[in-house]
Coordinates of C-alpha atoms and ligand atoms in Angstrom, one line a residue:
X30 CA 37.2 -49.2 -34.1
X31 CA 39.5 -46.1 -34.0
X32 CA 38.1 -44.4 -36.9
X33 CA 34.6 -44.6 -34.6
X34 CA 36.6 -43.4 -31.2
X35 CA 37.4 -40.6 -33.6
X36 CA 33.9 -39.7 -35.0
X37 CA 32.6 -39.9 -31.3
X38 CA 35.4 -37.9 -30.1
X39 CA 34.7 -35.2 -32.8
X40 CA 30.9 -35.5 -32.5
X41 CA 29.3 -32.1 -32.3
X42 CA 26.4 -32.3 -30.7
X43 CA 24.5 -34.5 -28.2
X44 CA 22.3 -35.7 -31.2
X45 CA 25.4 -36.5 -33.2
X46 CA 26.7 -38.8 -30.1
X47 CA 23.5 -40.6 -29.8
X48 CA 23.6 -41.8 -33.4
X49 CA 27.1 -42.9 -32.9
X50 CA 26.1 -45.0 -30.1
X51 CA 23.2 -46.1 -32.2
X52 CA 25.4 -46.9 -35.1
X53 CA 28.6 -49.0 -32.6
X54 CA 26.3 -50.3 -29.8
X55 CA 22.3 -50.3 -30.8
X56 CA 20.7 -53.4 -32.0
X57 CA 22.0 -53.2 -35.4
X58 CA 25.9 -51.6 -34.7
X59 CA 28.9 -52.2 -36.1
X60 CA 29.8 -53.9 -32.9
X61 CA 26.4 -55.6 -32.2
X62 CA 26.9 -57.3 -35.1
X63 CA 30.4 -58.2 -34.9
X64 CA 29.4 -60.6 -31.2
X65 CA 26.6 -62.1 -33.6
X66 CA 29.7 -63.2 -35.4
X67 CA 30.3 -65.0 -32.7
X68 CA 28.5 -68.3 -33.7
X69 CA 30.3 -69.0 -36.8
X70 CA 34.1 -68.4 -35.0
X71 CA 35.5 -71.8 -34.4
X72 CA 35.6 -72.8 -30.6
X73 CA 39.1 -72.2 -29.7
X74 CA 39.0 -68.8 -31.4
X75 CA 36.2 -67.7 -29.5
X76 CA 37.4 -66.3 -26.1
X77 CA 40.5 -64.7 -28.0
X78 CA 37.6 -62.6 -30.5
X79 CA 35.6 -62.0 -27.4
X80 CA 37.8 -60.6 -25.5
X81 CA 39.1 -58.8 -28.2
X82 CA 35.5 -57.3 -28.8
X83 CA 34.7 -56.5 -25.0
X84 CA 37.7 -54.5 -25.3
X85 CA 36.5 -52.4 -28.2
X86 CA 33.1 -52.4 -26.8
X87 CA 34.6 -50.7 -23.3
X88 CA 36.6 -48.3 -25.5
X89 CA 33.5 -47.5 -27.5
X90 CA 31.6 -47.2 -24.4
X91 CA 33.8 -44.8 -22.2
X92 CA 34.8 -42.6 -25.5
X93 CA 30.7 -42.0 -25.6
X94 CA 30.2 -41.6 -21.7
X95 CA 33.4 -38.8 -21.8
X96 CA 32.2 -36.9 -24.8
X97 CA 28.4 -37.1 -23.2
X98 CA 29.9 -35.2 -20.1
X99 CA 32.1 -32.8 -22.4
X100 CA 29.1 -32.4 -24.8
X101 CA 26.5 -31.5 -21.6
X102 CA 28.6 -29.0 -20.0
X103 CA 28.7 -27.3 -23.6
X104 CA 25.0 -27.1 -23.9
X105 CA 24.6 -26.2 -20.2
X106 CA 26.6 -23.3 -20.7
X107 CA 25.3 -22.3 -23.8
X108 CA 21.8 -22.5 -22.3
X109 CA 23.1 -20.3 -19.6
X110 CA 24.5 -18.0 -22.1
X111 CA 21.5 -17.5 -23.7
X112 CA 19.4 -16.8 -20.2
X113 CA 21.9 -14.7 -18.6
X114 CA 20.5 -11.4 -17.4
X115 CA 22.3 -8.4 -16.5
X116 CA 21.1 -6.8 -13.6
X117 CA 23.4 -4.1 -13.2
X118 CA 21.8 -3.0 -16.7
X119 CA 20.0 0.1 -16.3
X120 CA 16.7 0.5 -17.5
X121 CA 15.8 4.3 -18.2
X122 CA 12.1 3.3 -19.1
X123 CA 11.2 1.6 -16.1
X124 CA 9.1 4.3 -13.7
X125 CA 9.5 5.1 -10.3
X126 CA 6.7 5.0 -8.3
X127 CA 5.7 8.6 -6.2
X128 CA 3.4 9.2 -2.6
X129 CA 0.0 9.6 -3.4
X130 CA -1.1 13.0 -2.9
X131 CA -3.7 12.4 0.1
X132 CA -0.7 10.2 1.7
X133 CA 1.6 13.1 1.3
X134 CA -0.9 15.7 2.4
X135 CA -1.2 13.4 5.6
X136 CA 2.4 13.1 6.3
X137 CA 2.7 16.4 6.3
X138 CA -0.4 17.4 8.5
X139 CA 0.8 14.6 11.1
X140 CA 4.4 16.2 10.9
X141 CA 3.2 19.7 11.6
X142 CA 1.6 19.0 14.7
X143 CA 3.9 16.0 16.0
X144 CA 5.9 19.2 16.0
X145 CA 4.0 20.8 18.3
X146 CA 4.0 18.0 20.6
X147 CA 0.7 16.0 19.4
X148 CA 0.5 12.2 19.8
X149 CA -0.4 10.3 16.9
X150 CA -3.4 8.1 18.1
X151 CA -5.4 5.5 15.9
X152 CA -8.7 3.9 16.9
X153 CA -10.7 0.6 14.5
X154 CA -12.1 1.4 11.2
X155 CA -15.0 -1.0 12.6
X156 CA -16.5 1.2 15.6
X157 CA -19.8 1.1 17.9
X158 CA -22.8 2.9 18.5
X159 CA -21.2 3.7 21.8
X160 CA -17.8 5.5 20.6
X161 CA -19.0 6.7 17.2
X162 CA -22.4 8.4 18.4
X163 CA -23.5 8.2 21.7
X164 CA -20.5 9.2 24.2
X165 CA -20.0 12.2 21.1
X166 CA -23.4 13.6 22.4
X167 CA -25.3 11.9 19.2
X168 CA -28.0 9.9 21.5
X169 CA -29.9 7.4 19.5
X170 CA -32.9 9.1 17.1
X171 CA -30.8 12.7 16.9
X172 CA -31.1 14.0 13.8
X173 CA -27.7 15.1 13.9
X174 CA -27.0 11.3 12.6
X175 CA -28.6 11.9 9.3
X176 CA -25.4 14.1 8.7
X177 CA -23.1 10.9 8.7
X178 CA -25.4 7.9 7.6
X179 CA -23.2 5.3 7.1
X180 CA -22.8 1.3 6.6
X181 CA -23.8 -0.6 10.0
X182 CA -23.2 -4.7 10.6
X183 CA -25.6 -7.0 11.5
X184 CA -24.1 -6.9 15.0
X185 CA -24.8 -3.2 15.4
X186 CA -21.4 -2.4 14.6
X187 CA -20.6 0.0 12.1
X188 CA -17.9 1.8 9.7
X189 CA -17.0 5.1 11.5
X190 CA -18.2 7.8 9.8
X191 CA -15.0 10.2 11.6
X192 CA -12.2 10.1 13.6
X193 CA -14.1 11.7 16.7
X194 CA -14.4 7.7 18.2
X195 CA -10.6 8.4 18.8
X196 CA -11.5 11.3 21.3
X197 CA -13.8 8.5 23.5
X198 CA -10.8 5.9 22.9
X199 CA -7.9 8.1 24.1
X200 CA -10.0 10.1 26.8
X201 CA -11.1 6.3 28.5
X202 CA -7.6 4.6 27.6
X203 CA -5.6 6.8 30.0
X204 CA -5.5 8.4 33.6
X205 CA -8.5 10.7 34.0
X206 CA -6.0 13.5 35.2
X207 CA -3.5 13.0 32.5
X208 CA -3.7 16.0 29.5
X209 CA -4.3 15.0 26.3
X210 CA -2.2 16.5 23.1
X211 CA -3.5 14.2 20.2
X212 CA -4.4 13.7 16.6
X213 CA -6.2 11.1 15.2
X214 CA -5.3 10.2 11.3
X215 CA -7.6 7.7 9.3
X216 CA -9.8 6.0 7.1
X217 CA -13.6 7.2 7.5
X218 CA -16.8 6.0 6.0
X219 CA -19.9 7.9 4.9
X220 CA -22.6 6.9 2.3
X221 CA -22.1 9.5 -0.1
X222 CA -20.7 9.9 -3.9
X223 CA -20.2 12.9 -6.0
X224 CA -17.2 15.2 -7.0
X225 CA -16.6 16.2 -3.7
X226 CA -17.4 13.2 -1.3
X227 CA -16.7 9.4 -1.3
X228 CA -17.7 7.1 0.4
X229 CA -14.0 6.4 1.8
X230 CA -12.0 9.0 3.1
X231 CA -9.9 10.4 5.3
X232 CA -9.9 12.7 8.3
X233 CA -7.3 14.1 11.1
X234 CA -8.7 14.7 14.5
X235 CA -7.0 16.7 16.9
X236 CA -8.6 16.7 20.6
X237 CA -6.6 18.8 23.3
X238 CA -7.9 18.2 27.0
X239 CA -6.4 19.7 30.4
X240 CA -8.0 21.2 34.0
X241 CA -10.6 23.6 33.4
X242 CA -10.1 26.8 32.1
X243 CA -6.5 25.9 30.9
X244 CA -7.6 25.2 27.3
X245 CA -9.7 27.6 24.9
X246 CA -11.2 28.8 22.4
X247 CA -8.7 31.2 21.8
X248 CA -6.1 28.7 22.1
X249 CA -7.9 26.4 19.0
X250 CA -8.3 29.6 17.3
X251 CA -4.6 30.2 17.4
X252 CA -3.4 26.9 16.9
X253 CA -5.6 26.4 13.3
X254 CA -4.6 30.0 12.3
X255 CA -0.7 29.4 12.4
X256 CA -1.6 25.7 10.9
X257 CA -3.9 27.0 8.0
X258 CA -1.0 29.7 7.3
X259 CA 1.8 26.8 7.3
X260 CA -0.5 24.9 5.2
X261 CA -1.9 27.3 2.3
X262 CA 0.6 30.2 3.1
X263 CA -1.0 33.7 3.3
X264 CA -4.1 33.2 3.4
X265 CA -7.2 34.8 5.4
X266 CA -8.8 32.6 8.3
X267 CA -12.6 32.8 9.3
X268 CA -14.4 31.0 12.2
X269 CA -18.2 30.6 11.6
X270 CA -20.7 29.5 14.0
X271 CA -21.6 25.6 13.4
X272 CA -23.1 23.2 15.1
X273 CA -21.5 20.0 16.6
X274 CA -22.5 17.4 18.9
X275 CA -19.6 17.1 20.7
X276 CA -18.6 20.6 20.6
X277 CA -20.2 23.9 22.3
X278 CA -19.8 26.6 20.7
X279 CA -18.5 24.9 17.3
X280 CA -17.5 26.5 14.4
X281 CA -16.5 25.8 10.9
X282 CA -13.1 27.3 9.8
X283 CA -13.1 29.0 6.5
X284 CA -9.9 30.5 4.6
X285 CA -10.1 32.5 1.7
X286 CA -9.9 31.1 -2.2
X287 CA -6.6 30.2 -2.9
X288 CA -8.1 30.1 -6.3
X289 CA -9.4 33.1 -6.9
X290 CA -8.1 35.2 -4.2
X291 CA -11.1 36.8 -3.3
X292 CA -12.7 37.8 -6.5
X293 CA -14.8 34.9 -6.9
X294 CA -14.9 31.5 -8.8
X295 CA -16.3 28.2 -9.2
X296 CA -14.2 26.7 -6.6
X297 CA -15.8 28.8 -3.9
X298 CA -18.8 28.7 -5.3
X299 CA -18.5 32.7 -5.8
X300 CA -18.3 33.4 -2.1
X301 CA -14.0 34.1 -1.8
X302 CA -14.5 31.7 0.7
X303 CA -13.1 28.0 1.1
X304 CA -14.5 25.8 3.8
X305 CA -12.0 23.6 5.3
X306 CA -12.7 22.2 8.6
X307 CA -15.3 21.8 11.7
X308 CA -13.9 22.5 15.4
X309 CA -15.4 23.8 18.8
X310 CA -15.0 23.5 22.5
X311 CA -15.9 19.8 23.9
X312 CA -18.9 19.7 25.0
X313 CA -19.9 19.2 28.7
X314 CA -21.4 15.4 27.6
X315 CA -18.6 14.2 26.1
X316 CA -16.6 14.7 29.0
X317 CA -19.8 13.2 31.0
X318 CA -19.4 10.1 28.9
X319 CA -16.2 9.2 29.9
X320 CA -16.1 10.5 33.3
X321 CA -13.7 13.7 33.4
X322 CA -14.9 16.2 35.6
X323 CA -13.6 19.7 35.7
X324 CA -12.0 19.3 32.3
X325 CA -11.6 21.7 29.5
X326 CA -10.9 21.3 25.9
X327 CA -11.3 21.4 22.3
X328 CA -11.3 19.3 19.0
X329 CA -11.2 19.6 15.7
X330 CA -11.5 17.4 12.4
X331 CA -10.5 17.8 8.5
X332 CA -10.9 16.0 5.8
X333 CA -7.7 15.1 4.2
X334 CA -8.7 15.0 0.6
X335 CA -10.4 18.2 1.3
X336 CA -6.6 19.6 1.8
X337 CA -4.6 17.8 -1.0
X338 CA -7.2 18.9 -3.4
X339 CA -7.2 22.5 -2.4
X340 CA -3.1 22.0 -2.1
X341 CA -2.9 20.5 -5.5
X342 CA -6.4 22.4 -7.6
X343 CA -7.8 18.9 -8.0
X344 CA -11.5 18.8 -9.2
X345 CA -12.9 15.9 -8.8
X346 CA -12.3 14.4 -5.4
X347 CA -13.2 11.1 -6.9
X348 CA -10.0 11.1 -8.9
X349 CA -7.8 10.3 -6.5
X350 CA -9.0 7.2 -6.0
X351 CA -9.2 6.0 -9.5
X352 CA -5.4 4.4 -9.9
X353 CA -5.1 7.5 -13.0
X354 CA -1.4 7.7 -13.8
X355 CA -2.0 10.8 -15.6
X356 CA -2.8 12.5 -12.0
X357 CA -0.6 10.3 -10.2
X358 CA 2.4 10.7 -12.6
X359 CA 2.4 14.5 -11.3
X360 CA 3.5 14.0 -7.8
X361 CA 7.0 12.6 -8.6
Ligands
LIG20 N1 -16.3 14.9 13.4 C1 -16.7 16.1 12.7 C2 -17.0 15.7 11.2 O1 -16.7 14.6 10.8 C3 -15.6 17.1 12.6 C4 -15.3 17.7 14.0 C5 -14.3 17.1 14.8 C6 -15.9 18.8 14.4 C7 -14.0 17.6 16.0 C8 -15.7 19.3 15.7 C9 -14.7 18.7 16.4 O2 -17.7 16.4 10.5

């Protein structure tokens, strides 16, 4: 039996080990035959070769069950080996992500004016007739609604078309006699698609509210000067005469092509001039709506893509939403 303890202790392989075993203890080993022997050993030989064969069968037996633990650790390891990953490996093609640009134009909108000591107010995506239309002036059958169709529930509810709800929300969530300093960023909804509208976007409120008389026109006028300035650098502002709703008098704010600088292009459709967001005085109903007497204040909305586009000379508005890492790639 020791030339077998030798083979199984040299045995290579967990393969190798099983035939061993195969070969000294399976049906037909060396050692499976040797008990058949058994029969033809006379009687008072027998427990002598027995014993003598149990013996060798426990050597056999515990030289296979060490080498099977030696052997398993060896493959373990090698298996190990061969999965190991480094992870302090650096990988020099893997890409860093960047913010997208209407995020970043966002950020930076909301940090301007939480510098001037605006709170940052949010209202549902999901709005009613009350917040969205009605208490902004927008009664039921005014035309002014076919401006912002949008997507309405079976339950009359319906995908706010701008941030103005936020105005209603803040204005009926707080002490009547309490100012109001506020923006509103957020998700809007309109039913509209071409290169420079779709049907999900975003837009930044700002609603400013105080005793009467304390707030402005002036004082919008001033505020959206030194913000269009900080936003597109030196640029000229214009206010022109508009109609909202919720504001009286309203105007829409205009600065001139950062494109073309005046001369004319396709951007500004030839006119030098770059429309960029809608603004006014509230309105006398608003306030109504929501109770405040003797109040004073104004508003104003943008539309964030609106801004990053004109920030970064994007065409297509549509673009931004399309996941393109040719576009995206440029903002890291
Ligand atoms: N809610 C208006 C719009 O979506 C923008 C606006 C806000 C105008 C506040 C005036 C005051 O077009």
């Amino acid at each position: 039996m020791k030339e077998w303890i030798e083979k199984i202790e040299n045995a290579n392989c967990l393969e190798d080990l099983e035939n061993l075993r195969v070969e000294t203890l399976g049906k037909k080993g060396v050692l499976t035959l040797e008990f058949a022997k058994m029969k033809t050993i006379p009687n008072e030989e027998k427990k002598a070769f027995a014993q003598n064969l149990n013996k060798q069968k426990a050597q056999v037996t515990e030289a296979i069950e060490a080498k099977k633990v030696i052997l398993e650790k060896e493959a373990l390891n090698k298996k190990l080996e061969a999965e190991k990953i480094d992870v302090t490996r650096f990988n020099n093609e893997l890409s860093c992500g960047a913010t997208h640009p209407v995020v970043e134009t966002m950020n930076r909108i909301i940090t301007y004016f939480q510098n001037l000591n605006f709170a940052v107010e949010e209202g549902p995506l999901v709005e009613d007739d009350f917040h969205n239309f009605e208490a902004l002036n927008l009664p039921k059958y005014h035309p002014a609604r076919d401006m912002q169709d949008t997507f309405y529930n079976k339950d009359y509810t319906l995908l706010r078309t701008h941030t103005s709800p936020v105005q209603i929300r803040t204005m009926l969530g707080q002490d009547k006699d309490t100012p109001i300093r506020m923006i509103a960023p957020g998700t809007v909804f309109r039913r509209d698609f071409d290169i420079t509208h779709t049907p999900m976007f975003h837009q930044i409120e700002a609603l400013v509210v105080d005793d009467e008389d304390k707030v402005s026109f002036a004082n919008l006028k001033h505020v959206l000067v030194e913000f269009l300035h900080h936003m597109f650098g030196d640029v000229d502002v214009r206010f022109r005469p508009s109609f909202f709703p919720f504001t009286e008098p309203s105007a829409e704010v205009d600065i001139s092509c950062v494109f073309c600088k005046g001369d004319g292009c396709r951007v500004c459709s030839h006119t030098g001039w770059l429309e960029v967001l809608g603004c006014g005085v509230v309105d006398e109903n608003v306030f109504k709506a929501v109770g405040y007497e003797n109040k004073s204040g104004y508003a104003f909305g943008l539309g964030v893509e609106r801004f990053a586009m004109l920030i970064h000379n994007i065409g297509d508005l549509r673009s931004l939403f399309e996941s393109d890492m040719k576009l995206l790639g440029q903002f890291k």
